[in-house]
Tab-separated table of C-alpha atoms and ligand atoms in Angstrom:
chain	number	residue	atom	x	y	z
U	886	MET	CA	75.384	136.282	76.414
U	887	GLY	CA	78.704	137.724	75.752
U	888	ARG	CA	81.358	136.205	73.448
U	889	PHE	CA	83.870	134.287	75.381
U	890	HIS	CA	87.133	132.661	74.747
U	891	GLN	CA	88.835	130.181	77.093
U	892	HIS	CA	91.793	131.474	78.876
U	893	ASP	CA	94.458	129.186	77.885
U	894	ASP	CA	97.719	128.768	79.903
U	895	ASP	CA	99.744	127.258	77.114
U	896	HIS	CA	99.241	129.934	74.654
U	897	GLY	CA	98.607	132.937	76.670
U	898	HIS	CA	95.352	134.838	76.039
U	899	HIS	CA	94.671	136.855	73.103
U	900	ASP	CA	92.088	139.701	73.149
U	901	LEU	CA	89.262	139.822	70.797
U	902	ASP	CA	89.710	142.687	68.436
U	903	ASP	CA	86.338	143.338	67.533
U	904	LYS	CA	85.105	145.504	70.222
U	905	GLY	CA	81.352	145.539	70.530
U	906	ASP	CA	79.340	142.603	69.714
U	907	HIS	CA	75.796	141.246	70.161
U	908	SER	CA	76.071	141.022	73.773
U	909	GLY	CA	75.447	144.557	74.427
U	910	TYR	CA	78.589	145.167	76.233
U	911	ALA	CA	81.007	147.921	74.759
U	912	THR	CA	83.992	145.535	75.011
U	913	GLY	CA	84.575	141.721	74.666
U	914	THR	CA	84.358	139.228	77.493
U	915	GLU	CA	87.273	137.197	78.605
U	916	ARG	CA	86.759	134.047	80.685
U	917	ILE	CA	89.287	133.142	83.278
U	918	GLU	CA	89.723	129.904	85.120
U	919	VAL	CA	89.599	130.273	88.865
U	920	LEU	CA	88.931	126.825	90.420
U	921	GLU	CA	88.588	127.800	93.988
U	922	ARG	CA	86.630	126.073	96.519
U	923	ILE	CA	84.052	128.433	98.057
U	924	PHE	CA	84.738	127.125	101.477
U	925	ASP	CA	88.630	127.453	101.055
U	926	GLU	CA	88.988	130.348	103.179
U	927	ASN	CA	86.836	128.986	106.173
U	928	ASP	CA	88.645	125.663	105.863
U	929	ARG	CA	92.048	127.450	106.212
U	930	MET	CA	90.701	129.115	109.266
U	931	ALA	CA	89.476	125.788	110.582
U	932	ALA	CA	92.850	124.225	110.114
U	933	ALA	CA	94.298	127.119	112.068
U	934	ASN	CA	91.788	126.436	114.842
U	935	ARG	CA	92.561	122.940	114.711
U	936	ALA	CA	96.452	123.600	114.918
U	937	ASP	CA	95.973	125.714	117.977
U	938	PHE	CA	93.738	122.874	119.606
U	939	ASP	CA	96.498	120.215	118.819
U	940	ALA	CA	99.167	122.517	120.202
U	941	ALA	CA	97.251	122.936	123.409
U	942	GLY	CA	96.224	119.249	123.531
U	943	VAL	CA	92.538	119.928	123.379
U	944	THR	CA	90.225	117.712	121.448
U	945	ALA	CA	87.492	119.695	119.877
U	946	VAL	CA	83.831	118.534	119.193
U	947	ASN	CA	81.386	120.239	117.065
U	948	LEU	CA	77.827	119.646	118.620
U	949	MET	CA	75.027	120.095	116.073
U	950	SER	CA	71.332	119.519	115.940
U	951	SER	CA	68.038	121.150	115.004
U	952	PRO	CA	66.651	123.902	117.305
U	953	GLY	CA	65.694	122.481	120.624
U	954	ALA	CA	66.953	118.812	120.217
U	955	GLY	CA	68.592	119.149	123.405
U	956	LYS	CA	72.231	120.104	122.952
U	957	THR	CA	72.306	122.418	126.097
U	958	ALA	CA	70.316	120.145	128.434
U	959	LEU	CA	72.596	117.259	127.642
U	960	LEU	CA	75.664	119.643	127.875
U	961	ARG	CA	74.635	120.390	131.563
U	962	HIS	CA	74.593	116.642	132.330
U	963	THR	CA	78.040	116.253	130.523
U	964	LEU	CA	79.589	119.156	132.428
U	965	GLU	CA	78.424	117.790	135.803
U	966	ARG	CA	79.530	114.377	134.979
U	967	LEU	CA	82.948	115.411	133.681
U	968	GLN	CA	83.523	118.056	136.456
U	969	GLY	CA	86.707	117.261	138.177
U	970	CYS	CA	88.070	114.608	135.740
U	971	VAL	CA	88.061	116.429	132.343
U	972	ARG	CA	88.697	120.166	131.986
U	973	VAL	CA	86.043	121.328	129.440
U	974	GLY	CA	85.584	124.415	127.620
U	975	ILE	CA	82.430	125.426	125.580
U	976	VAL	CA	81.937	127.660	122.921
U	977	GLU	CA	78.297	128.709	122.723
U	978	GLY	CA	76.570	129.880	119.434
U	979	ASP	CA	73.583	131.800	120.056
U	980	ILE	CA	71.648	134.151	117.794
U	981	GLU	CA	70.693	136.930	120.101
U	982	THR	CA	71.114	135.895	123.924
U	983	SER	CA	73.192	134.546	126.563
U	984	ILE	CA	70.496	132.145	127.790
U	985	ASP	CA	72.392	128.879	126.852
U	986	ALA	CA	75.697	130.236	128.160
U	987	ASP	CA	73.912	131.183	131.466
U	988	ARG	CA	72.509	127.513	131.693
U	989	LEU	CA	75.928	126.231	131.657
U	990	ASP	CA	77.268	128.359	134.296
U	991	GLY	CA	78.395	126.801	137.542
U	992	PHE	CA	79.854	123.556	136.413
U	993	GLY	CA	83.568	124.702	136.392
U	994	ALA	CA	83.677	124.811	132.739
U	995	ALA	CA	84.990	127.960	130.774
U	996	VAL	CA	82.182	129.202	128.422
U	997	SER	CA	82.784	131.724	125.479
U	998	LEU	CA	79.640	132.958	123.976
U	999	ILE	CA	79.417	134.133	120.318
U	1000	ASN	CA	76.446	136.084	119.460
U	1001	THR	CA	75.845	135.469	115.641
U	1002	ALA	CA	73.360	138.404	115.059
U	1003	ASN	CA	74.504	140.378	111.988
U	1004	GLY	CA	73.160	142.889	109.549
U	1005	PHE	CA	70.926	140.210	107.972
U	1006	GLY	CA	69.335	138.973	111.272
U	1007	GLY	CA	70.838	135.906	113.071
U	1008	GLU	CA	73.474	133.765	111.370
U	1009	CYS	CA	72.337	130.191	111.207
U	1010	HIS	CA	75.538	128.431	111.878
U	1011	LEU	CA	78.956	128.961	113.217
U	1012	ASP	CA	81.844	129.158	110.862
U	1013	ALA	CA	85.500	129.024	111.636
U	1014	PRO	CA	86.144	132.773	111.869
U	1015	MET	CA	83.409	133.044	114.536
U	1016	VAL	CA	84.977	130.165	116.534
U	1017	ARG	CA	88.480	131.783	116.360
U	1018	SER	CA	87.052	135.059	117.642
U	1019	ALA	CA	85.840	133.144	120.786
U	1020	LEU	CA	89.109	131.487	121.488
U	1021	PRO	CA	90.930	134.215	123.191
U	1022	ARG	CA	88.320	134.144	125.885
U	1023	LEU	CA	89.167	130.518	126.739
U	1024	PRO	CA	92.036	129.163	128.614
U	1025	LEU	CA	92.885	126.488	125.865
U	1026	ALA	CA	96.289	125.514	127.431
U	1027	GLU	CA	94.282	124.322	130.644
U	1028	LEU	CA	91.584	122.352	128.752
U	1029	ASP	CA	91.245	118.837	127.607
U	1030	LEU	CA	88.217	119.060	125.678
U	1031	LEU	CA	86.491	121.876	123.751
U	1032	ILE	CA	82.808	121.477	122.878
U	1033	VAL	CA	81.213	123.898	120.316
U	1034	GLU	CA	77.603	124.207	120.755
U	1035	ASN	CA	76.469	125.076	117.065
U	1036	VAL	CA	73.343	127.118	116.218
U	1037	GLY	CA	70.360	124.845	116.196
U	1038	ASN	CA	69.896	124.065	112.537
U	1039	LEU	CA	69.984	120.975	110.470
U	1040	VAL	CA	71.093	122.442	107.298
U	1041	CYS	CA	74.125	124.681	107.176
U	1042	PRO	CA	76.455	123.886	110.300
U	1043	ALA	CA	77.315	120.766	108.647
U	1044	GLU	CA	78.937	122.610	105.661
U	1045	PHE	CA	81.231	124.704	107.810
U	1046	GLN	CA	84.012	123.184	109.573
U	1047	VAL	CA	85.158	125.123	112.685
U	1048	GLY	CA	88.323	123.199	113.262
U	1049	GLU	CA	86.771	120.346	115.178
U	1050	HIS	CA	88.390	116.680	115.381
U	1051	ARG	CA	84.906	115.197	115.757
U	1052	ARG	CA	81.273	115.888	115.110
U	1053	ALA	CA	78.518	114.928	117.172
U	1054	MET	CA	74.942	115.271	116.278
U	1055	VAL	CA	71.825	115.333	118.597
U	1056	TYR	CA	68.589	114.210	117.058
U	1057	ALA	CA	65.378	114.187	119.135
U	1058	ILE	CA	62.649	111.571	118.533
U	1059	THR	CA	60.170	114.240	118.472
U	1060	GLU	CA	61.496	115.320	115.108
U	1061	GLY	CA	60.194	112.439	112.884
U	1062	GLU	CA	61.718	109.190	111.491
U	1063	GLU	CA	62.461	110.704	108.067
U	1064	LYS	CA	64.939	113.536	109.037
U	1065	PRO	CA	68.137	111.636	107.952
U	1066	LEU	CA	66.769	111.445	104.389
U	1067	LYS	CA	65.711	115.235	104.414
U	1068	TYR	CA	68.902	116.520	105.952
U	1069	PRO	CA	71.550	113.985	104.924
U	1070	VAL	CA	74.538	116.197	104.859
U	1071	MET	CA	74.638	116.563	108.684
U	1072	PHE	CA	73.692	113.119	109.427
U	1073	ARG	CA	76.342	111.731	106.989
U	1074	SER	CA	78.954	114.005	108.701
U	1075	ALA	CA	78.342	112.997	112.154
U	1076	ASP	CA	80.807	110.717	114.056
U	1077	VAL	CA	78.333	109.924	116.681
U	1078	VAL	CA	74.586	110.415	116.897
U	1079	LEU	CA	72.751	110.957	120.208
U	1080	VAL	CA	69.101	110.057	119.851
U	1081	ASN	CA	67.665	112.278	122.419
U	1082	LYS	CA	64.470	112.538	124.264
U	1083	ILE	CA	64.256	108.789	124.558
U	1084	ASP	CA	62.286	109.207	127.640
U	1085	LEU	CA	59.364	110.426	125.602
U	1086	LEU	CA	59.328	107.131	123.375
U	1087	PRO	CA	56.168	105.698	125.269
U	1088	HIS	CA	54.168	108.917	124.721
U	1089	LEU	CA	55.035	109.218	120.855
U	1090	ASP	CA	53.969	107.381	117.767
U	1091	PHE	CA	57.694	107.248	116.896
U	1092	ASP	CA	59.129	104.343	114.879
U	1093	LEU	CA	62.587	103.882	116.228
U	1094	ASP	CA	63.390	100.995	113.868
U	1095	ALA	CA	62.364	103.074	110.973
U	1096	PHE	CA	64.528	106.036	111.943
U	1097	TYR	CA	67.683	103.580	112.285
U	1098	THR	CA	66.905	102.412	108.824
U	1099	ASN	CA	66.796	105.771	107.421
U	1100	LEU	CA	70.179	106.742	109.387
U	1101	LYS	CA	71.831	103.728	108.123
U	1102	ALA	CA	70.969	104.667	104.632
U	1103	VAL	CA	72.946	107.983	104.839
U	1104	ASN	CA	75.616	107.000	107.361
U	1105	PRO	CA	75.779	103.179	107.496
U	1106	ASN	CA	78.454	102.802	110.473
U	1107	VAL	CA	77.727	105.770	112.674
U	1108	PRO	CA	77.632	104.850	116.399
U	1109	VAL	CA	74.348	105.742	118.140
U	1110	ILE	CA	73.637	106.543	121.894
U	1111	GLU	CA	70.224	106.832	123.025
U	1112	THR	CA	69.875	109.557	125.730
U	1113	SER	CA	67.647	111.493	127.790
U	1114	ALA	CA	68.515	114.792	129.492
U	1115	ARG	CA	65.430	114.303	131.576
U	1116	THR	CA	66.497	110.888	133.159
U	1117	GLY	CA	70.189	111.024	132.450
U	1118	GLN	CA	70.016	107.825	130.247
U	1119	GLY	CA	73.139	107.508	128.188
U	1120	VAL	CA	75.089	110.375	129.472
U	1121	GLU	CA	77.810	107.855	130.791
U	1122	GLN	CA	78.207	106.410	127.328
U	1123	TRP	CA	78.298	109.858	125.760
U	1124	CYS	CA	81.047	110.907	128.012
U	1125	ASP	CA	83.143	107.753	127.488
U	1126	TRP	CA	82.759	108.701	123.795
U	1127	LEU	CA	84.029	112.013	124.487
U	1128	SER	CA	86.771	111.031	126.712
U	1129	ASN	CA	87.938	108.130	124.454
U	1130	ARG	CA	88.653	110.488	121.730
U	1131	ARG	CA	90.860	112.690	123.662
U	1132	HIS	CA	94.590	112.971	122.311
U	1133	GLY	CA	97.483	111.182	123.847
H	587	MET	CA	69.686	131.260	105.165
H	588	HIS	CA	73.354	130.465	104.763
H	589	GLU	CA	73.241	131.270	101.032
H	590	LEU	CA	73.654	134.817	102.255
H	591	SER	CA	77.026	134.233	104.063
H	592	ILE	CA	78.087	131.966	101.203
H	593	CYS	CA	77.513	134.633	98.630
H	594	ARG	CA	79.712	136.929	100.939
H	595	SER	CA	82.488	134.336	100.508
H	596	ILE	CA	82.068	134.088	96.748
H	597	VAL	CA	82.163	138.053	96.515
H	598	ASP	CA	85.495	137.859	98.345
H	599	ILE	CA	86.853	135.228	95.979
H	600	VAL	CA	85.510	137.118	92.755
H	601	ASN	CA	86.878	140.452	94.018
H	602	ARG	CA	90.275	138.895	94.490
H	603	ASN	CA	90.415	137.267	91.222
H	604	ALA	CA	88.894	140.035	89.208
H	605	ALA	CA	91.483	142.566	90.248
H	606	GLY	CA	89.212	145.524	89.672
H	607	ARG	CA	88.077	144.495	86.267
H	608	GLU	CA	84.140	144.635	85.503
H	609	VAL	CA	82.794	141.089	86.239
H	610	ARG	CA	79.891	139.843	83.884
H	611	ALA	CA	79.345	136.440	85.128
H	612	VAL	CA	80.387	134.049	88.031
H	613	HIS	CA	80.370	130.307	87.099
H	614	LEU	CA	79.855	127.858	90.121
H	615	GLN	CA	79.638	123.995	90.273
H	616	VAL	CA	77.499	122.812	93.033
H	617	GLY	CA	77.141	119.030	93.776
H	618	GLN	CA	73.797	117.634	94.379
H	619	LEU	CA	74.825	116.376	97.750
H	620	ARG	CA	75.242	119.665	99.057
H	621	GLN	CA	72.268	121.335	100.660
H	622	ILE	CA	72.790	124.424	98.683
H	623	VAL	CA	69.921	125.657	96.700
H	624	PRO	CA	71.026	127.223	93.381
H	625	ASP	CA	67.868	129.369	93.000
H	626	THR	CA	68.355	130.843	96.445
H	627	LEU	CA	71.970	131.397	95.756
H	628	VAL	CA	71.194	133.463	92.761
H	629	TYR	CA	68.514	135.383	94.602
H	630	CYS	CA	70.915	136.193	97.457
H	631	TRP	CA	73.521	137.205	94.779
H	632	SER	CA	71.591	139.979	93.670
H	633	LEU	CA	70.697	140.881	97.266
H	634	VAL	CA	74.243	141.121	98.627
H	635	ASN	CA	75.540	142.910	95.509
H	636	ASP	CA	72.886	145.620	95.320
H	637	ASP	CA	74.710	148.901	95.064
H	638	THR	CA	78.130	147.289	94.553
H	639	PRO	CA	80.295	147.020	91.507
H	640	LEU	CA	79.157	143.446	91.125
H	641	ALA	CA	75.330	144.386	90.877
H	642	GLY	CA	75.419	143.928	86.999
H	643	SER	CA	77.028	140.527	87.227
H	644	THR	CA	75.144	137.051	87.045
H	645	LEU	CA	75.649	134.038	88.856
H	646	GLU	CA	75.496	130.918	86.776
H	647	VAL	CA	75.279	127.505	88.698
H	648	GLU	CA	75.972	124.079	87.243
H	649	SER	CA	74.441	121.289	89.214
H	650	ILE	CA	76.677	118.316	89.415
H	651	PRO	CA	74.877	114.920	89.766
H	652	ALA	CA	75.834	112.603	92.692
H	653	ALA	CA	77.659	109.362	91.968
H	654	ILE	CA	79.097	106.655	94.219
H	655	ARG	CA	81.415	103.809	93.704
H	656	CYS	CA	81.029	100.517	95.450
H	657	ARG	CA	84.050	99.225	97.243
H	658	SER	CA	82.925	95.534	96.963
H	659	CYS	CA	81.743	95.133	93.199
H	660	ALA	CA	83.292	98.257	91.746
H	661	ALA	CA	80.100	99.527	90.098
H	662	THR	CA	79.497	103.140	89.782
H	663	THR	CA	75.803	104.459	90.453
H	664	THR	CA	74.374	107.852	89.914
H	665	ILE	CA	71.935	108.564	92.664
H	666	SER	CA	69.105	110.759	92.841
H	667	ALA	CA	68.311	110.552	96.371
H	668	PRO	CA	70.996	110.789	99.453
H	669	VAL	CA	70.725	107.053	100.061
H	670	LEU	CA	74.282	105.668	99.671
H	671	VAL	CA	73.513	102.234	98.391
H	672	CYS	CA	75.269	100.491	95.457
H	673	GLY	CA	72.713	100.168	92.591
H	674	SER	CA	74.283	96.858	91.444
H	675	CYS	CA	74.795	94.933	94.559
H	676	SER	CA	72.936	96.873	97.220
H	677	GLY	CA	76.143	97.051	99.244
H	678	THR	CA	76.831	100.162	101.557
H	679	ASP	CA	80.498	100.089	101.507
H	680	VAL	CA	80.570	102.878	98.808
H	681	GLU	CA	82.749	106.098	98.330
H	682	ILE	CA	81.398	109.421	96.738
H	683	ILE	CA	83.027	110.240	93.561
H	684	THR	CA	80.944	113.323	92.620
H	685	GLY	CA	78.291	115.465	93.968
H	686	GLU	CA	79.927	117.136	96.860
H	687	GLU	CA	81.591	119.921	94.671
H	688	PHE	CA	81.323	123.483	95.698
H	689	LEU	CA	83.685	125.435	93.238
H	690	LEU	CA	84.016	128.828	91.623
H	691	THR	CA	85.173	127.673	88.184
H	692	THR	CA	85.461	130.594	85.927
H	693	LEU	CA	84.806	134.327	85.846
H	694	ASP	CA	83.586	136.243	82.667
H	695	LEU	CA	85.438	139.601	82.733
H	696	ALA	CA	85.378	142.652	80.702
H	697	GLU	CA	88.207	142.903	78.311
H	698	ALA	CA	90.714	145.651	79.283
Q	1230	GTP	N1	61.593	115.171	127.691
Q	1230	GTP	C1	62.876	115.720	127.344
Q	1230	GTP	N2	63.012	116.873	127.161
Q	1230	GTP	C2	64.179	117.352	126.721
Q	1230	GTP	C3	65.217	116.312	126.353
Q	1230	GTP	N3	66.428	117.143	126.216
Q	1230	GTP	C4	66.004	118.403	126.130
Q	1230	GTP	N4	64.720	118.615	126.442
Q	1230	GTP	C5	63.973	119.841	126.422
Q	1230	GTP	O1	63.954	120.281	125.167
Q	1230	GTP	C6	63.892	121.673	125.160
Q	1230	GTP	C7	65.039	122.148	124.386
Q	1230	GTP	O2	66.567	121.774	124.981
Q	1230	GTP	P1	67.576	122.460	124.681
Q	1230	GTP	O3	68.637	121.846	125.561
Q	1230	GTP	O4	67.298	123.923	125.178
Q	1230	GTP	O5	67.955	122.297	123.284
Q	1230	GTP	P2	69.113	122.995	122.316
Q	1230	GTP	O6	69.344	122.050	121.215
Q	1230	GTP	O7	70.227	123.358	123.184
Q	1230	GTP	O8	68.328	124.171	121.760
Q	1230	GTP	P3	68.845	125.359	120.869
Q	1230	GTP	O9	70.234	125.653	121.423
Q	1230	GTP	O10	67.906	126.554	120.967
Q	1230	GTP	O11	69.029	124.917	119.401
Q	1230	GTP	C8	64.120	122.146	126.682
Q	1230	GTP	O12	62.699	122.516	127.288
Q	1230	GTP	C9	64.579	120.937	127.358
Q	1230	GTP	O13	64.161	120.695	128.668
Q	1230	GTP	C10	65.068	115.116	126.935
Q	1230	GTP	O14	66.012	114.177	126.850
Q	1230	GTP	N5	63.936	114.848	127.226
Q	1231	MG	MG1	71.062	125.309	123.226
Q	1232	ZN	ZN1	73.976	128.843	107.910
Q	1233	ZN	ZN1	78.125	97.003	94.743
């Protein structure tokens, strides 16, 4: 290790005069204090997005889940139900394709697709700059509600604000009861949890009570809606949740 | 995973603060409630900085334990699992006091 001295604001910093020490470096090492949050830049951009949403009177919801929990399937029901009363825009995060965006076509909603592929393969989450890049393709001023379908992933979307006012999480009962304990960050950050694929309950060894116990351990007061994109169960409540949280 | 894009954010902060000076070490604090794996971060650091001026720098990660304070009995509990329950009264009305940090604290730079 090199030799350090603390950067000290009261006294300024003084250089070590003995150039060359046991560190193997030709010059001394100076430690400077930075104290910056790694997500500062993302959070600044998220604040800018949120300011744009506020100015346009739009409520933004960040919709997150593991891959295949049912975000797009539930959104189809959501758009169908809200069509004609709530003007909805969708930002679709999809790693390579436009499949999910195409599935949401035909419900009168404005859909803006973000392909997250980059030099390292697909990005595993949406961040605030990506969502910002999708906004020019949406008529924000004519919308009431913007839903951001995040990339299916239980880990990192929760770490990145995109400018949302509220977070909704879709959990499918095919995923196992212990998921809240294994992926607490997302479960804790959710403002509502949709317990989806509830139609499959009779066919699975799923212990719903154990799941709720685990969910309460990480997020004691979160509201829960049991849903099915197969039967439409819970879609009305979910749409109420979305509408109740609109501005104004 | 997301450690790659996180490393790119760290690179931006480092380059801005180093202002062209040689960087030897980057010190981070990562709270244990974050789903950020220090070893993966260190691995990705060498990956994203291969063939860049930061190739010779090391990433030093300090892991910060998670602690909660109970709003009903005021007890402070250090937790090892993400279960937000007061260790004293088993209440769940708690606030997180440490464990959510994700900070670049200091940089070790070559003296000019
Ligand atoms: N039985 C049943 N199947 C469902 C339900 N919701 C979704 N599915 C099925 O689960 C699969 C995945 O659903 P999607 O809507 O694509 O899930 P997603 O979360 O959008 O997936 P990604 O965007 O790829 O992360 C599809 O085959 C859906 O038909 C449900 O409530 N019940
Ligand atoms: Mg989808
Ligand atoms: Zn990610
Ligand atoms: Zn207590």
